[in-house]
JSON list of C-alpha atoms in Angstrom, two decimals:
[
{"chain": "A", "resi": 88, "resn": "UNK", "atom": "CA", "xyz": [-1.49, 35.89, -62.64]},
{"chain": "A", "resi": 89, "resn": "UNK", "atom": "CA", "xyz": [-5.14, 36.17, -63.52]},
{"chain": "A", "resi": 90, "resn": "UNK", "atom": "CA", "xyz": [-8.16, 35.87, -61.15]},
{"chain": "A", "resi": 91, "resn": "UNK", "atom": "CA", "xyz": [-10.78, 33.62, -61.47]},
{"chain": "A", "resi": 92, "resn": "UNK", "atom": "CA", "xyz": [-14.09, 34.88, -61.08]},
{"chain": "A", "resi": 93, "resn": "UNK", "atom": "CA", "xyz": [-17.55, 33.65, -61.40]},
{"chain": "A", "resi": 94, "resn": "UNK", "atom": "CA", "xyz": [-20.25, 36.42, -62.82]},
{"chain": "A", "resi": 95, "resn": "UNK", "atom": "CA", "xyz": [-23.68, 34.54, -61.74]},
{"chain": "A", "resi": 96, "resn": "UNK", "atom": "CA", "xyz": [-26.86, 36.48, -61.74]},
{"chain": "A", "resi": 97, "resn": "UNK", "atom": "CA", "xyz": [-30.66, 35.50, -61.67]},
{"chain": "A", "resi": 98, "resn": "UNK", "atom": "CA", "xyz": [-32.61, 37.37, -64.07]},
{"chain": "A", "resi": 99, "resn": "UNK", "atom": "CA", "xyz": [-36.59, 36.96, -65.25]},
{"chain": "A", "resi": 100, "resn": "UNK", "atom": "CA", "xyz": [-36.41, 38.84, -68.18]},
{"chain": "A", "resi": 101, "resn": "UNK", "atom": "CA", "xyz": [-32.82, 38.89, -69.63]},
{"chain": "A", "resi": 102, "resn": "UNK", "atom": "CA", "xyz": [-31.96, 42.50, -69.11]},
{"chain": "A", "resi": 103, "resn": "UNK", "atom": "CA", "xyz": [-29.67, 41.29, -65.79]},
{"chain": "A", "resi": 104, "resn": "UNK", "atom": "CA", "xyz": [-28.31, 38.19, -67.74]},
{"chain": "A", "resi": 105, "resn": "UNK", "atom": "CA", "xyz": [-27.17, 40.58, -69.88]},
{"chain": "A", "resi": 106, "resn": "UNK", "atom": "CA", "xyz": [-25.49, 43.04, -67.91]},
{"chain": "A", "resi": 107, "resn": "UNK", "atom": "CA", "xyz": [-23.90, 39.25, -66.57]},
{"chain": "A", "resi": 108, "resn": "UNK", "atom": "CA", "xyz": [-22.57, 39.11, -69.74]},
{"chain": "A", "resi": 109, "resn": "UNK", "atom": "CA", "xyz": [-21.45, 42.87, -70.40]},
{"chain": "A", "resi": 110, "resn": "UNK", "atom": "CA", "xyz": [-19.30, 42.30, -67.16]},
{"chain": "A", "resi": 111, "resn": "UNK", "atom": "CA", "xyz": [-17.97, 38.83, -67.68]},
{"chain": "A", "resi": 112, "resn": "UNK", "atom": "CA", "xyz": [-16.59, 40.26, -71.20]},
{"chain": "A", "resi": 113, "resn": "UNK", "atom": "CA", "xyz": [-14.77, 43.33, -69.46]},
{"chain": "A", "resi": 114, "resn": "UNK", "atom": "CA", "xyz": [-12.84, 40.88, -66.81]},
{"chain": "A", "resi": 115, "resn": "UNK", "atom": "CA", "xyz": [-11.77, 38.66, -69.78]},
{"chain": "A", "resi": 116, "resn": "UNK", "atom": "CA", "xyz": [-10.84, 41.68, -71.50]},
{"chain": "A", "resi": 117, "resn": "UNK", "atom": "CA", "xyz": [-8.50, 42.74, -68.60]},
{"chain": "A", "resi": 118, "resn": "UNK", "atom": "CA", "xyz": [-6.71, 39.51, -68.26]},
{"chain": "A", "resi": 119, "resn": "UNK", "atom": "CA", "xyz": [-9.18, 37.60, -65.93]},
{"chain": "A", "resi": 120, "resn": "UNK", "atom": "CA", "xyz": [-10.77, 34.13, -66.25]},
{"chain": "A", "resi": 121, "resn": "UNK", "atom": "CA", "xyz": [-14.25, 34.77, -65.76]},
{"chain": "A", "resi": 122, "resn": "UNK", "atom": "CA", "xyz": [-17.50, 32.41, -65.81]},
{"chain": "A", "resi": 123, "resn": "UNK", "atom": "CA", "xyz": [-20.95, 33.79, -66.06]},
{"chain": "A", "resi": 124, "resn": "UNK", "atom": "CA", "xyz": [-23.89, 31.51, -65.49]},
{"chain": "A", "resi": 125, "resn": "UNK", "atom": "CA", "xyz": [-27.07, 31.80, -64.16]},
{"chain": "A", "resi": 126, "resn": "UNK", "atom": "CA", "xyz": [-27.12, 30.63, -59.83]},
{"chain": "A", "resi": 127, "resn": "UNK", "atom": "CA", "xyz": [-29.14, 27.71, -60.91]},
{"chain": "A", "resi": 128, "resn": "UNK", "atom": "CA", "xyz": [-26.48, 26.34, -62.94]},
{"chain": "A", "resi": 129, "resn": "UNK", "atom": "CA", "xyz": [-23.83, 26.55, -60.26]},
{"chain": "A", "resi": 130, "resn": "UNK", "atom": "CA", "xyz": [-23.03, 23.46, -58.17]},
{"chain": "A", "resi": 131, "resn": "UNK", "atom": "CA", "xyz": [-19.69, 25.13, -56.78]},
{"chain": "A", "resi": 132, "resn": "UNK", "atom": "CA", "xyz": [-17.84, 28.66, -56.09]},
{"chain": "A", "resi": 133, "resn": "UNK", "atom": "CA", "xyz": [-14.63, 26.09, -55.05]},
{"chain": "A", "resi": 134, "resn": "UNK", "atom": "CA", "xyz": [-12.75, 27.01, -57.91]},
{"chain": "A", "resi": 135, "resn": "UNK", "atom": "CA", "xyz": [-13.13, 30.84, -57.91]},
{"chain": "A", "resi": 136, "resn": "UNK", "atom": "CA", "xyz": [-11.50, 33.52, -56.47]},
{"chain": "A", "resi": 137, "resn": "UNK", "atom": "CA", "xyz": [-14.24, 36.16, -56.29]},
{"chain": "A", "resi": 138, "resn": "UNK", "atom": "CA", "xyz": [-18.15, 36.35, -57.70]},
{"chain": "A", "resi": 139, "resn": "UNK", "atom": "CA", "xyz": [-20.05, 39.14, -59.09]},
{"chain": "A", "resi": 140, "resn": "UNK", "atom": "CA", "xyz": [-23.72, 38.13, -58.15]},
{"chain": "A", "resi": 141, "resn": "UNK", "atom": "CA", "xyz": [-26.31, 40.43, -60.03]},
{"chain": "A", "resi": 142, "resn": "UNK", "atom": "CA", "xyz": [-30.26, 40.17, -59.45]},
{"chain": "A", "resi": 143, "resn": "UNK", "atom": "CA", "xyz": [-33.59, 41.47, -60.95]},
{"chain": "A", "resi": 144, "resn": "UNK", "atom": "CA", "xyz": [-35.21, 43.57, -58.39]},
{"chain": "A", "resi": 145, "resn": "UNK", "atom": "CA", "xyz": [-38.64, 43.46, -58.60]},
{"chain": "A", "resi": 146, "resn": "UNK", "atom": "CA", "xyz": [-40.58, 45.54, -55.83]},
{"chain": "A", "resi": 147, "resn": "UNK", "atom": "CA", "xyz": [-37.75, 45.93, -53.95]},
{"chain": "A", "resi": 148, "resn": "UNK", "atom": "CA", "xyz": [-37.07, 42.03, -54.05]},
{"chain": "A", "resi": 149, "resn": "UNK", "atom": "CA", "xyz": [-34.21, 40.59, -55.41]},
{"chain": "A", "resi": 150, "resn": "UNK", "atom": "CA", "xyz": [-35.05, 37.25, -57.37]},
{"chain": "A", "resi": 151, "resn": "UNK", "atom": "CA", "xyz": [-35.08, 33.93, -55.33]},
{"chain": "A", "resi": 152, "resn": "UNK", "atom": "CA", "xyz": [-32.82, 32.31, -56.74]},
{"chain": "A", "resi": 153, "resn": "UNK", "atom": "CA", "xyz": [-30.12, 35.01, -56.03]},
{"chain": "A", "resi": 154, "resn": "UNK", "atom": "CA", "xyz": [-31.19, 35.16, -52.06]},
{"chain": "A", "resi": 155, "resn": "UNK", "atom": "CA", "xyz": [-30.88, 31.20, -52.30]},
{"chain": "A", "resi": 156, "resn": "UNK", "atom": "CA", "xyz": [-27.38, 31.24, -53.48]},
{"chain": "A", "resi": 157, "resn": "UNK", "atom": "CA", "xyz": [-26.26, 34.06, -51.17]},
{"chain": "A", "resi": 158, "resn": "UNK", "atom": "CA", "xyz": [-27.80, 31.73, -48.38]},
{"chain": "A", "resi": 159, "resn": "UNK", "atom": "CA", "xyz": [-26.02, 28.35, -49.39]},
{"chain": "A", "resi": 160, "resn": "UNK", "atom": "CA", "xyz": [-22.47, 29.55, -50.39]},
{"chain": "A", "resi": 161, "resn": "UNK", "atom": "CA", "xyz": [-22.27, 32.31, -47.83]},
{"chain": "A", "resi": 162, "resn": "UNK", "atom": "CA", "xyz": [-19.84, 31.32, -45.62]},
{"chain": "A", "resi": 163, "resn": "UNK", "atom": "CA", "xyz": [-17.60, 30.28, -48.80]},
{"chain": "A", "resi": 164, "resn": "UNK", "atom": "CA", "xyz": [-18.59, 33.68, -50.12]},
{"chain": "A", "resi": 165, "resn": "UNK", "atom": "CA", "xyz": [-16.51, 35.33, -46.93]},
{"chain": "A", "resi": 166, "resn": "UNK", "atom": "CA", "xyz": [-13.49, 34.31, -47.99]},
{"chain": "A", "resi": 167, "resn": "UNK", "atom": "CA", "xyz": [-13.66, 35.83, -51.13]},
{"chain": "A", "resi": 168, "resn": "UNK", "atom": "CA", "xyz": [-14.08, 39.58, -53.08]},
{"chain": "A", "resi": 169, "resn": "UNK", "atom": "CA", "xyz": [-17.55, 39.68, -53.80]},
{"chain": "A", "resi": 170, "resn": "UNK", "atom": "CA", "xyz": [-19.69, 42.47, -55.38]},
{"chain": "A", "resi": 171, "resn": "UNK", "atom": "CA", "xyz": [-23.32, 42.56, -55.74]},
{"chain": "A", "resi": 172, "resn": "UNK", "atom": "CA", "xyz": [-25.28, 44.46, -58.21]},
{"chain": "A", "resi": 173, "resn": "UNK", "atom": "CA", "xyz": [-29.62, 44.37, -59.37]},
{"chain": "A", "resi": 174, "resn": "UNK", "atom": "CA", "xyz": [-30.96, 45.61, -62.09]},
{"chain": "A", "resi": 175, "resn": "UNK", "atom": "CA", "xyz": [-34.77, 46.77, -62.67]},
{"chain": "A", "resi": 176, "resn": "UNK", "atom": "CA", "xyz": [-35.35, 50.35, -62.47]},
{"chain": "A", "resi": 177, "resn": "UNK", "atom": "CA", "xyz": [-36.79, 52.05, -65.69]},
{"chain": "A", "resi": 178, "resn": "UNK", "atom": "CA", "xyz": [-38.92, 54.93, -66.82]},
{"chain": "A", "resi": 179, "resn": "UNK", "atom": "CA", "xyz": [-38.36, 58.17, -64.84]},
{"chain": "A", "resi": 180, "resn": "UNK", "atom": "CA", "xyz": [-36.85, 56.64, -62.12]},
{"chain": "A", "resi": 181, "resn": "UNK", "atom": "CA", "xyz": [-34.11, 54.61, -63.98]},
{"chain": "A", "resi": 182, "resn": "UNK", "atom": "CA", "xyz": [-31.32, 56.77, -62.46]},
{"chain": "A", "resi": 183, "resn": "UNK", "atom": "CA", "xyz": [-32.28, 55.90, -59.25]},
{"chain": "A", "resi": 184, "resn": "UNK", "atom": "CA", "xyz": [-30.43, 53.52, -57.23]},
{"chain": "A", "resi": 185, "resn": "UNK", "atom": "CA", "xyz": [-32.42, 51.13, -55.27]},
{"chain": "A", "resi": 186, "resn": "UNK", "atom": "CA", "xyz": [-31.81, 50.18, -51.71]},
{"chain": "A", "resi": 187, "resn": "UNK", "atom": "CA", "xyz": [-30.85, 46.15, -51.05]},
{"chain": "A", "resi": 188, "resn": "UNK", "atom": "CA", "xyz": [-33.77, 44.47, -49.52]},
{"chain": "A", "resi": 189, "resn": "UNK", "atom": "CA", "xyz": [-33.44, 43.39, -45.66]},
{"chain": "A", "resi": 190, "resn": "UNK", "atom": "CA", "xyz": [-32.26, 39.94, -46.05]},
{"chain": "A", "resi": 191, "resn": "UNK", "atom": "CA", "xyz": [-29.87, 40.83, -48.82]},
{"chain": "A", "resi": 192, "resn": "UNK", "atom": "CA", "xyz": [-28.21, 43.63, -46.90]},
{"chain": "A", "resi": 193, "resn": "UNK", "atom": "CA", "xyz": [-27.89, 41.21, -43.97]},
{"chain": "A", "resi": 194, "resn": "UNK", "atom": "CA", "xyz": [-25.96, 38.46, -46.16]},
{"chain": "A", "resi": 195, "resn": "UNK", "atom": "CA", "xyz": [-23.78, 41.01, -47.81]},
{"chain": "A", "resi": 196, "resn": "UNK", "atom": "CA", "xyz": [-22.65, 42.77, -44.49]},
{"chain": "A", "resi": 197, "resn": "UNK", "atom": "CA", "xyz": [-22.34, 38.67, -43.33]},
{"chain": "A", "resi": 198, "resn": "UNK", "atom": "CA", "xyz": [-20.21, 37.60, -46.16]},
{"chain": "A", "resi": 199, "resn": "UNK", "atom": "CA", "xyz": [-18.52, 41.13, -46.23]},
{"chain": "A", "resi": 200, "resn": "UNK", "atom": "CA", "xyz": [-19.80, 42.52, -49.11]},
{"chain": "A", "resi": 201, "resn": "UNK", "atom": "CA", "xyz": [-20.52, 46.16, -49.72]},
{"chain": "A", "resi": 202, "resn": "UNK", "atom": "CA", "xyz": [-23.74, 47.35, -50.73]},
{"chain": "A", "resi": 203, "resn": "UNK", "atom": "CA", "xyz": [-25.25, 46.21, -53.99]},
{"chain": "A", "resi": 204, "resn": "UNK", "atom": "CA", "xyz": [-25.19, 48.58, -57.32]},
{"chain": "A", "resi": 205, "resn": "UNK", "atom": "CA", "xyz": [-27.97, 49.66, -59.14]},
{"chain": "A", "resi": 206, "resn": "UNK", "atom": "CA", "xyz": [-28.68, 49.37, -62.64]},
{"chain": "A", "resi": 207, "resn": "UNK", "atom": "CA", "xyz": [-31.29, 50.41, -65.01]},
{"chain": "A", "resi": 208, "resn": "UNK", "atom": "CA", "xyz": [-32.95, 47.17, -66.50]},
{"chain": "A", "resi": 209, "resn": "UNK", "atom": "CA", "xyz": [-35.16, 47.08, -69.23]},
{"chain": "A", "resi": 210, "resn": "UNK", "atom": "CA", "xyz": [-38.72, 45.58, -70.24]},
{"chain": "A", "resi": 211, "resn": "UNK", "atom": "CA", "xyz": [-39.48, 44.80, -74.16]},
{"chain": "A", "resi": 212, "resn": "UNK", "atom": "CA", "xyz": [-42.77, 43.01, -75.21]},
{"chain": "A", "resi": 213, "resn": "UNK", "atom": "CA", "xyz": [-40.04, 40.40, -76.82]},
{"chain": "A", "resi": 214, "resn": "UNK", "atom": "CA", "xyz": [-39.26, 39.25, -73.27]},
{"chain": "A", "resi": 215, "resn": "UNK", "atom": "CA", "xyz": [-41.85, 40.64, -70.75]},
{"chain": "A", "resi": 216, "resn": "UNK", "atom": "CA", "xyz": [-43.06, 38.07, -68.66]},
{"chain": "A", "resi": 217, "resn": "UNK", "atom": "CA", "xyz": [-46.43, 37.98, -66.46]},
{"chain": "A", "resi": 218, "resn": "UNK", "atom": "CA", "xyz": [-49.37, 40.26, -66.36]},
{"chain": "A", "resi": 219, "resn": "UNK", "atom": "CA", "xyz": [-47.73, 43.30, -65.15]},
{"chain": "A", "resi": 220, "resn": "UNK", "atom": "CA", "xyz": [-44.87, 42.86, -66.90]},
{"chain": "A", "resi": 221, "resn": "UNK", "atom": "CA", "xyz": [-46.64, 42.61, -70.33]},
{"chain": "A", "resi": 222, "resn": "UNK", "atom": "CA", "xyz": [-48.77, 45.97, -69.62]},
{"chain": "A", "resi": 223, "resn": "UNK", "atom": "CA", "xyz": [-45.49, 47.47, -68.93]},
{"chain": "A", "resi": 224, "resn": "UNK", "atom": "CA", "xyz": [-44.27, 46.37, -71.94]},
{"chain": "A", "resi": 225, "resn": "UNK", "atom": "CA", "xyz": [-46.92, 48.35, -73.85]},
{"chain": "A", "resi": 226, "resn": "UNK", "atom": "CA", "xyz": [-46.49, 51.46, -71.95]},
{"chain": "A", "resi": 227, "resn": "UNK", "atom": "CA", "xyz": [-44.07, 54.49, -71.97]},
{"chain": "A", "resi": 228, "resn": "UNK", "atom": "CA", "xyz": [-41.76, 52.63, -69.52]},
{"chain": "A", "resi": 229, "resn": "UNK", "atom": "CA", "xyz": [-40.81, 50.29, -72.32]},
{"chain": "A", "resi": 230, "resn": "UNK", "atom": "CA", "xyz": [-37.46, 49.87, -73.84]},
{"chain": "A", "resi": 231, "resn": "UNK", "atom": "CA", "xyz": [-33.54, 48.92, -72.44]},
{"chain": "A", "resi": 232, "resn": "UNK", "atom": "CA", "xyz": [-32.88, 51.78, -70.01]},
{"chain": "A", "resi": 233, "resn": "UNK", "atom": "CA", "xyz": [-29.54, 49.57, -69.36]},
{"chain": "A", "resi": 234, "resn": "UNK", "atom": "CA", "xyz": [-26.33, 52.12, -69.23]},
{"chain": "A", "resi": 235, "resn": "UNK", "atom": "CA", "xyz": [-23.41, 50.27, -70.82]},
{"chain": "A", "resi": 236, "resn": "UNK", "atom": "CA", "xyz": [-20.68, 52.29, -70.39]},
{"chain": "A", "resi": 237, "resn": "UNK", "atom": "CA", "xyz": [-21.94, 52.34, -66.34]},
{"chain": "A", "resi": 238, "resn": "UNK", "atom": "CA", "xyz": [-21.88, 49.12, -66.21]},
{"chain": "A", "resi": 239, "resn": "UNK", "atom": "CA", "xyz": [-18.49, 49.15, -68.27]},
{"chain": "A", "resi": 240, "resn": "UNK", "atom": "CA", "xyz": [-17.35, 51.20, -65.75]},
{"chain": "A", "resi": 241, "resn": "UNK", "atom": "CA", "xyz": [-18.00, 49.09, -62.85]},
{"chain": "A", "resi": 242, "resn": "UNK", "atom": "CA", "xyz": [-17.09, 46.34, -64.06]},
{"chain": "A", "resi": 243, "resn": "UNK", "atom": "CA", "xyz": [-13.45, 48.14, -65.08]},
{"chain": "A", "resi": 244, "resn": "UNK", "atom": "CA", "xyz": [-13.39, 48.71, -60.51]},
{"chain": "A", "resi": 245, "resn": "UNK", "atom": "CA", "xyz": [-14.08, 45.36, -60.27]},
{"chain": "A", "resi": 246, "resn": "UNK", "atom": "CA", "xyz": [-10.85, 44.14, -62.40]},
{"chain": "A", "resi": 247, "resn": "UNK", "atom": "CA", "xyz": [-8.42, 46.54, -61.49]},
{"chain": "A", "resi": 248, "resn": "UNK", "atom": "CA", "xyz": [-9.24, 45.64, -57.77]},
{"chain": "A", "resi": 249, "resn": "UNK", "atom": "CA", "xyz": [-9.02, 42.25, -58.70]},
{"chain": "A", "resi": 250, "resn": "UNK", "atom": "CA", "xyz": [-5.44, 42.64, -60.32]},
{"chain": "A", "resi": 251, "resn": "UNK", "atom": "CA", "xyz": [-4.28, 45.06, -57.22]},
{"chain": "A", "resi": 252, "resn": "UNK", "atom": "CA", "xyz": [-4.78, 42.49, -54.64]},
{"chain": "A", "resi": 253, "resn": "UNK", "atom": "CA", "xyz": [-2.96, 40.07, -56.73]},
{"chain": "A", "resi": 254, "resn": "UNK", "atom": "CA", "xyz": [0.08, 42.25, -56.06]},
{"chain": "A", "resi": 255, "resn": "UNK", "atom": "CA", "xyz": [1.67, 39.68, -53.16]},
{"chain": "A", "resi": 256, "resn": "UNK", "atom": "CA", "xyz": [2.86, 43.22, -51.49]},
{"chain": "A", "resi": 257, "resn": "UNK", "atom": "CA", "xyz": [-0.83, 44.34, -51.16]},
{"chain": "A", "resi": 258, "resn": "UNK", "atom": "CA", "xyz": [-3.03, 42.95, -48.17]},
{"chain": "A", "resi": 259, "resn": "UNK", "atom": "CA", "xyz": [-6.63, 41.30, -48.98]},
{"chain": "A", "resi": 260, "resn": "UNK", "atom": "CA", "xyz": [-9.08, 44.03, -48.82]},
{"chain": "A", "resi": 261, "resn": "UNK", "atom": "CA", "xyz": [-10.54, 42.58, -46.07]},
{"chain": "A", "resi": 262, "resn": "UNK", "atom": "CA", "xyz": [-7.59, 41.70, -43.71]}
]
């Protein structure tokens, strides 16, 4: 028996949507059913068995659209494995894992969800969006600081938790 899991993220300039993507292919690769869309395309978490929600971080802010869906489907969110993750860091400070902003820690220790992981993100004039983004674009911070077989990795925990608790002898990780 296969989980079904929904891999949503909100992203501004692509680099999270991708790591989205890089996940969504390692849980089909280990047997799972897995949907990754962006939160504005989902109407319903219903049908899934546990969500990976990823988020741009942007000045130690995770992207409205992420806080929005934590906020709507939390109390369906509860009931289910969830893992959070953001993306953003680059440059020197790429390796350095970010903290959750206040209102996201709150909802994940809410729905039960342990603290989010950090990824290195990455800004390329092809996709930099707004001033500050462009003139980082130009700079020395440019380029995809994303680390693949990290996020490989992770996403690797995420399925083989997801196949131990669908061992009937095993208890739900959170009861």
């Amino acid at each position: 028996m296969s989980s079904k899991v929904l891999v949503t993220y909100a992203s501004k300039m692509g680099a999270t949507a991708g790591i989205a993507e890089a996940i969504g292919t390692v849980l089909r690769e280990r047997g799972h059913l897995a949907d990754v869309r962006d939160v504005t395309g989902v109407d319903s978490i219903t049908e899934y068995d546990a969500v990976v929600l990823g988020s741009a971080i942007y000045i130690r802010r995770w992207r409205p659209d992420a806080v929005h869906f934590l906020r709507r489907y939390a109390d369906e969110l509860g009931d289910r494995h969830v893992w959070l993750f953001h993306s953003g860091p680059v440059g020197p400070d790429r390796e350095q894992a970010q903290e959750m902003p206040a209102n996201i820690h709150r909802l994940a220790r809410r729905i039960g969800a342990a603290p989010a992981t950090t990824f290195s993100g990455a800004i390329l004039p092809a996709t930099a969006k707004g001033f500050l983004a462009r003139r980082l674009a130009g700079s020395s911070l440019a380029g995809d600081s994303r680390d693949w077989p990290r996020i490989t990795a992770w996403a690797e925990t995420i399925a083989a938790s997801l196949t131990a608790t669908e061992d009937p002898t095993r208890s739900h990780p959170r009861g």
